[in-house]
PDB file of C-alpha atoms in Angstrom:
ATOM      1  CA  ASP Y   1      30.953 -30.377  -4.064  1.00 94.00           C
ATOM      2  CA  VAL Y   2      29.451 -28.778  -1.016  1.00 95.00           C
ATOM      3  CA  GLN Y   3      31.197 -30.222   2.207  1.00 96.00           C
ATOM      4  CA  LEU Y   4      30.657 -29.737   5.612  1.00 97.00           C
ATOM      5  CA  GLN Y   5      33.151 -31.423   8.451  1.00 97.00           C
ATOM      6  CA  ALA Y   6      32.554 -31.509  12.022  1.00 97.00           C
ATOM      7  CA  SER Y   7      35.223 -32.415  14.427  1.00 98.00           C
ATOM      8  CA  GLY Y   8      36.659 -31.775  17.695  1.00 98.00           C
ATOM      9  CA  GLY Y   9      34.104 -34.350  19.825  1.00 98.00           C
ATOM     10  CA  GLY Y  10      35.455 -36.606  22.286  1.00 98.00           C
ATOM     11  CA  LEU Y  11      34.823 -37.739  25.653  1.00 98.00           C
ATOM     12  CA  VAL Y  12      34.903 -35.352  28.579  1.00 98.00           C
ATOM     13  CA  GLN Y  13      33.804 -35.198  32.492  1.00 98.00           C
ATOM     14  CA  PRO Y  14      31.108 -33.274  33.786  1.00 98.00           C
ATOM     15  CA  GLY Y  15      32.025 -29.467  33.896  1.00 98.00           C
ATOM     16  CA  GLY Y  16      34.494 -29.843  31.234  1.00 98.00           C
ATOM     17  CA  SER Y  17      35.100 -28.169  27.945  1.00 98.00           C
ATOM     18  CA  LEU Y  18      35.332 -29.062  24.105  1.00 98.00           C
ATOM     19  CA  ARG Y  19      35.593 -27.031  21.148  1.00 98.00           C
ATOM     20  CA  LEU Y  20      33.715 -28.001  17.929  1.00 98.00           C
ATOM     21  CA  SER Y  21      35.003 -26.925  14.606  1.00 98.00           C
ATOM     22  CA  CYS Y  22      32.789 -27.009  11.013  1.00 98.00           C
ATOM     23  CA  ALA Y  23      34.913 -26.901   8.322  1.00 98.00           C
ATOM     24  CA  ALA Y  24      33.221 -26.110   5.176  1.00 97.00           C
ATOM     25  CA  SER Y  25      33.942 -25.879   1.471  1.00 96.00           C
ATOM     26  CA  GLY Y  26      32.578 -25.841  -2.172  1.00 95.00           C
ATOM     27  CA  PHE Y  27      30.378 -22.851  -1.408  1.00 95.00           C
ATOM     28  CA  THR Y  28      30.521 -19.361  -0.660  1.00 95.00           C
ATOM     29  CA  PHE Y  29      30.739 -19.507   2.934  1.00 95.00           C
ATOM     30  CA  ALA Y  30      30.847 -16.148   4.104  1.00 94.00           C
ATOM     31  CA  ASP Y  31      27.136 -15.702   2.608  1.00 95.00           C
ATOM     32  CA  TYR Y  32      25.243 -18.305   4.610  1.00 96.00           C
ATOM     33  CA  ALA Y  33      24.613 -19.219   8.152  1.00 97.00           C
ATOM     34  CA  ILE Y  34      25.735 -22.264   9.858  1.00 98.00           C
ATOM     35  CA  GLY Y  35      23.910 -24.372  12.243  1.00 98.00           C
ATOM     36  CA  TRP Y  36      25.044 -26.710  15.274  1.00 98.00           C
ATOM     37  CA  PHE Y  37      22.397 -29.347  16.095  1.00 98.00           C
ATOM     38  CA  ARG Y  38      22.342 -32.946  18.081  1.00 98.00           C
ATOM     39  CA  GLN Y  39      20.699 -35.938  18.157  1.00 97.00           C
ATOM     40  CA  ALA Y  40      21.223 -38.119  21.307  1.00 96.00           C
ATOM     41  CA  PRO Y  41      20.346 -41.774  20.914  1.00 92.00           C
ATOM     42  CA  GLY Y  42      16.385 -42.417  20.985  1.00 94.00           C
ATOM     43  CA  LYS Y  43      15.940 -38.491  20.941  1.00 95.00           C
ATOM     44  CA  GLU Y  44      14.632 -36.209  17.899  1.00 95.00           C
ATOM     45  CA  ARG Y  45      17.203 -34.027  16.517  1.00 95.00           C
ATOM     46  CA  GLU Y  46      17.551 -30.871  18.231  1.00 96.00           C
ATOM     47  CA  GLY Y  47      19.017 -27.090  17.288  1.00 97.00           C
ATOM     48  CA  VAL Y  48      21.724 -26.065  19.493  1.00 98.00           C
ATOM     49  CA  SER Y  49      23.269 -22.607  18.037  1.00 98.00           C
ATOM     50  CA  CYS Y  50      23.536 -20.640  14.771  1.00 98.00           C
ATOM     51  CA  ILE Y  51      25.513 -17.852  13.390  1.00 97.00           C
ATOM     52  CA  GLY Y  52      24.623 -15.407  10.568  1.00 96.00           C
ATOM     53  CA  SER Y  53      26.895 -14.882   7.636  1.00 90.00           C
ATOM     54  CA  SER Y  54      29.070 -12.518   9.681  1.00 81.00           C
ATOM     55  CA  ASP Y  55      29.331 -13.208  13.521  1.00 73.00           C
ATOM     56  CA  VAL Y  56      27.267 -10.406  14.761  1.00 81.00           C
ATOM     57  CA  THR Y  57      23.712 -12.534  14.670  1.00 94.00           C
ATOM     58  CA  THR Y  58      23.817 -15.547  16.775  1.00 96.00           C
ATOM     59  CA  TYR Y  59      21.215 -17.814  18.285  1.00 97.00           C
ATOM     60  CA  TYR Y  60      21.125 -20.268  21.315  1.00 98.00           C
ATOM     61  CA  SER Y  61      18.663 -22.903  22.569  1.00 97.00           C
ATOM     62  CA  ASP Y  62      17.816 -22.119  26.039  1.00 97.00           C
ATOM     63  CA  SER Y  63      19.476 -25.558  27.188  1.00 97.00           C
ATOM     64  CA  VAL Y  64      23.084 -24.258  26.098  1.00 98.00           C
ATOM     65  CA  LYS Y  65      22.602 -20.344  26.439  1.00 98.00           C
ATOM     66  CA  GLY Y  66      25.415 -19.325  28.686  1.00 98.00           C
ATOM     67  CA  ARG Y  67      27.496 -22.305  28.379  1.00 98.00           C
ATOM     68  CA  PHE Y  68      28.088 -22.670  24.481  1.00 98.00           C
ATOM     69  CA  THR Y  69      29.624 -19.890  22.221  1.00 98.00           C
ATOM     70  CA  ILE Y  70      29.399 -19.900  18.515  1.00 97.00           C
ATOM     71  CA  SER Y  71      31.847 -17.878  16.315  1.00 96.00           C
ATOM     72  CA  ARG Y  72      32.902 -18.193  12.831  1.00 96.00           C
ATOM     73  CA  ASP Y  73      36.075 -17.503  10.666  1.00 95.00           C
ATOM     74  CA  ASN Y  74      35.037 -16.715   7.248  1.00 95.00           C
ATOM     75  CA  ALA Y  75      38.824 -16.862   6.210  1.00 95.00           C
ATOM     76  CA  LYS Y  76      39.041 -20.064   7.218  1.00 97.00           C
ATOM     77  CA  ASN Y  77      35.623 -21.310   6.022  1.00 97.00           C
ATOM     78  CA  THR Y  78      35.060 -22.593   9.709  1.00 97.00           C
ATOM     79  CA  VAL Y  79      32.770 -22.245  12.459  1.00 97.00           C
ATOM     80  CA  TYR Y  80      33.403 -23.111  15.804  1.00 98.00           C
ATOM     81  CA  LEU Y  81      31.171 -23.882  19.045  1.00 98.00           C
ATOM     82  CA  GLN Y  82      33.106 -23.810  22.011  1.00 98.00           C
ATOM     83  CA  MET Y  83      30.938 -25.766  25.013  1.00 98.00           C
ATOM     84  CA  ASN Y  84      31.934 -24.979  28.450  1.00 98.00           C
ATOM     85  CA  GLY Y  85      30.045 -26.661  31.595  1.00 98.00           C
ATOM     86  CA  LEU Y  86      29.231 -29.814  30.085  1.00 98.00           C
ATOM     87  CA  LYS Y  87      26.649 -31.815  31.449  1.00 98.00           C
ATOM     88  CA  PRO Y  88      25.754 -35.499  30.683  1.00 97.00           C
ATOM     89  CA  GLU Y  89      22.795 -34.280  29.016  1.00 97.00           C
ATOM     90  CA  ASP Y  90      24.943 -32.801  26.090  1.00 98.00           C
ATOM     91  CA  THR Y  91      25.857 -36.431  25.069  1.00 98.00           C
ATOM     92  CA  ALA Y  92      24.983 -36.760  21.401  1.00 98.00           C
ATOM     93  CA  VAL Y  93      26.393 -36.899  18.082  1.00 98.00           C
ATOM     94  CA  TYR Y  94      26.881 -33.026  16.885  1.00 98.00           C
ATOM     95  CA  TYR Y  95      26.458 -31.833  13.421  1.00 98.00           C
ATOM     96  CA  CYS Y  96      26.757 -28.854  11.105  1.00 98.00           C
ATOM     97  CA  ALA Y  97      24.592 -27.588   8.522  1.00 98.00           C
ATOM     98  CA  THR Y  98      24.145 -24.746   6.173  1.00 97.00           C
ATOM     99  CA  ALA Y  99      21.475 -22.755   4.795  1.00 96.00           C
ATOM    100  CA  THR Y 100      20.207 -19.118   4.750  1.00 94.00           C
ATOM    101  CA  TRP Y 101      19.681 -17.403   7.906  1.00 94.00           C
ATOM    102  CA  GLU Y 102      16.115 -17.396   7.636  1.00 94.00           C
ATOM    103  CA  ALA Y 103      16.044 -21.036   7.242  1.00 94.00           C
ATOM    104  CA  THR Y 104      18.461 -22.082   9.709  1.00 95.00           C
ATOM    105  CA  ILE Y 105      16.396 -20.061  12.462  1.00 95.00           C
ATOM    106  CA  GLY Y 106      13.688 -21.801  11.312  1.00 94.00           C
ATOM    107  CA  ALA Y 107      15.671 -25.307  11.625  1.00 95.00           C
ATOM    108  CA  MET Y 108      16.314 -24.319  15.398  1.00 95.00           C
ATOM    109  CA  THR Y 109      12.764 -24.980  16.197  1.00 93.00           C
ATOM    110  CA  GLY Y 110      12.490 -28.314  14.425  1.00 90.00           C
ATOM    111  CA  ARG Y 111      11.488 -26.594  10.735  1.00 90.00           C
ATOM    112  CA  ASP Y 112      13.297 -28.486   7.976  1.00 88.00           C
ATOM    113  CA  GLY Y 113      15.063 -26.281   5.781  1.00 90.00           C
ATOM    114  CA  MET Y 114      19.026 -26.911   6.017  1.00 94.00           C
ATOM    115  CA  ASP Y 115      20.370 -27.346   2.411  1.00 93.00           C
ATOM    116  CA  TYR Y 116      23.383 -29.271   3.345  1.00 96.00           C
ATOM    117  CA  TRP Y 117      24.365 -31.426   6.403  1.00 97.00           C
ATOM    118  CA  GLY Y 118      27.872 -32.132   7.552  1.00 95.00           C
ATOM    119  CA  THR Y 119      29.365 -35.388   8.921  1.00 91.00           C
ATOM    120  CA  GLY Y 120      28.861 -35.836  13.023  1.00 94.00           C
ATOM    121  CA  THR Y 121      31.175 -35.835  15.619  1.00 98.00           C
ATOM    122  CA  GLN Y 122      30.525 -37.508  18.992  1.00 98.00           C
ATOM    123  CA  VAL Y 123      30.514 -35.442  22.367  1.00 98.00           C
ATOM    124  CA  THR Y 124      29.954 -37.800  25.623  1.00 98.00           C
ATOM    125  CA  VAL Y 125      30.063 -36.061  28.894  1.00 98.00           C
ATOM    126  CA  SER Y 126      30.566 -38.912  31.569  1.00 97.00           C
ATOM    127  CA  SER Y 127      32.438 -39.313  34.795  1.00 95.00           C
TER     128      SER Y 127
END
């Protein structure tokens, strides 16, 4: 069975940092893109960042560009999202999901198409 497990969330003060991890199993991890999405209470789900099957191709939403960095370790079947300069508006449940690169980049702007979704991890940015 395909499984994606997001972890690393928590409570952090504005300006702080967190590193989220997405551990995957049940499929050929190195062949697929991974996307990070978030959903805040009362808001629609938003695409945050994604990475292609290698770590060369990446995408960041305008709201996180310059603050977040996505990377992957195919030997560990894990994708990371390093989040620096956190703001209260980054507060949300963060999810990882997998699909082809074409589907994942489309999902960053709201299109359906991710094949599998993982569990979420709560990120709260507050003083």
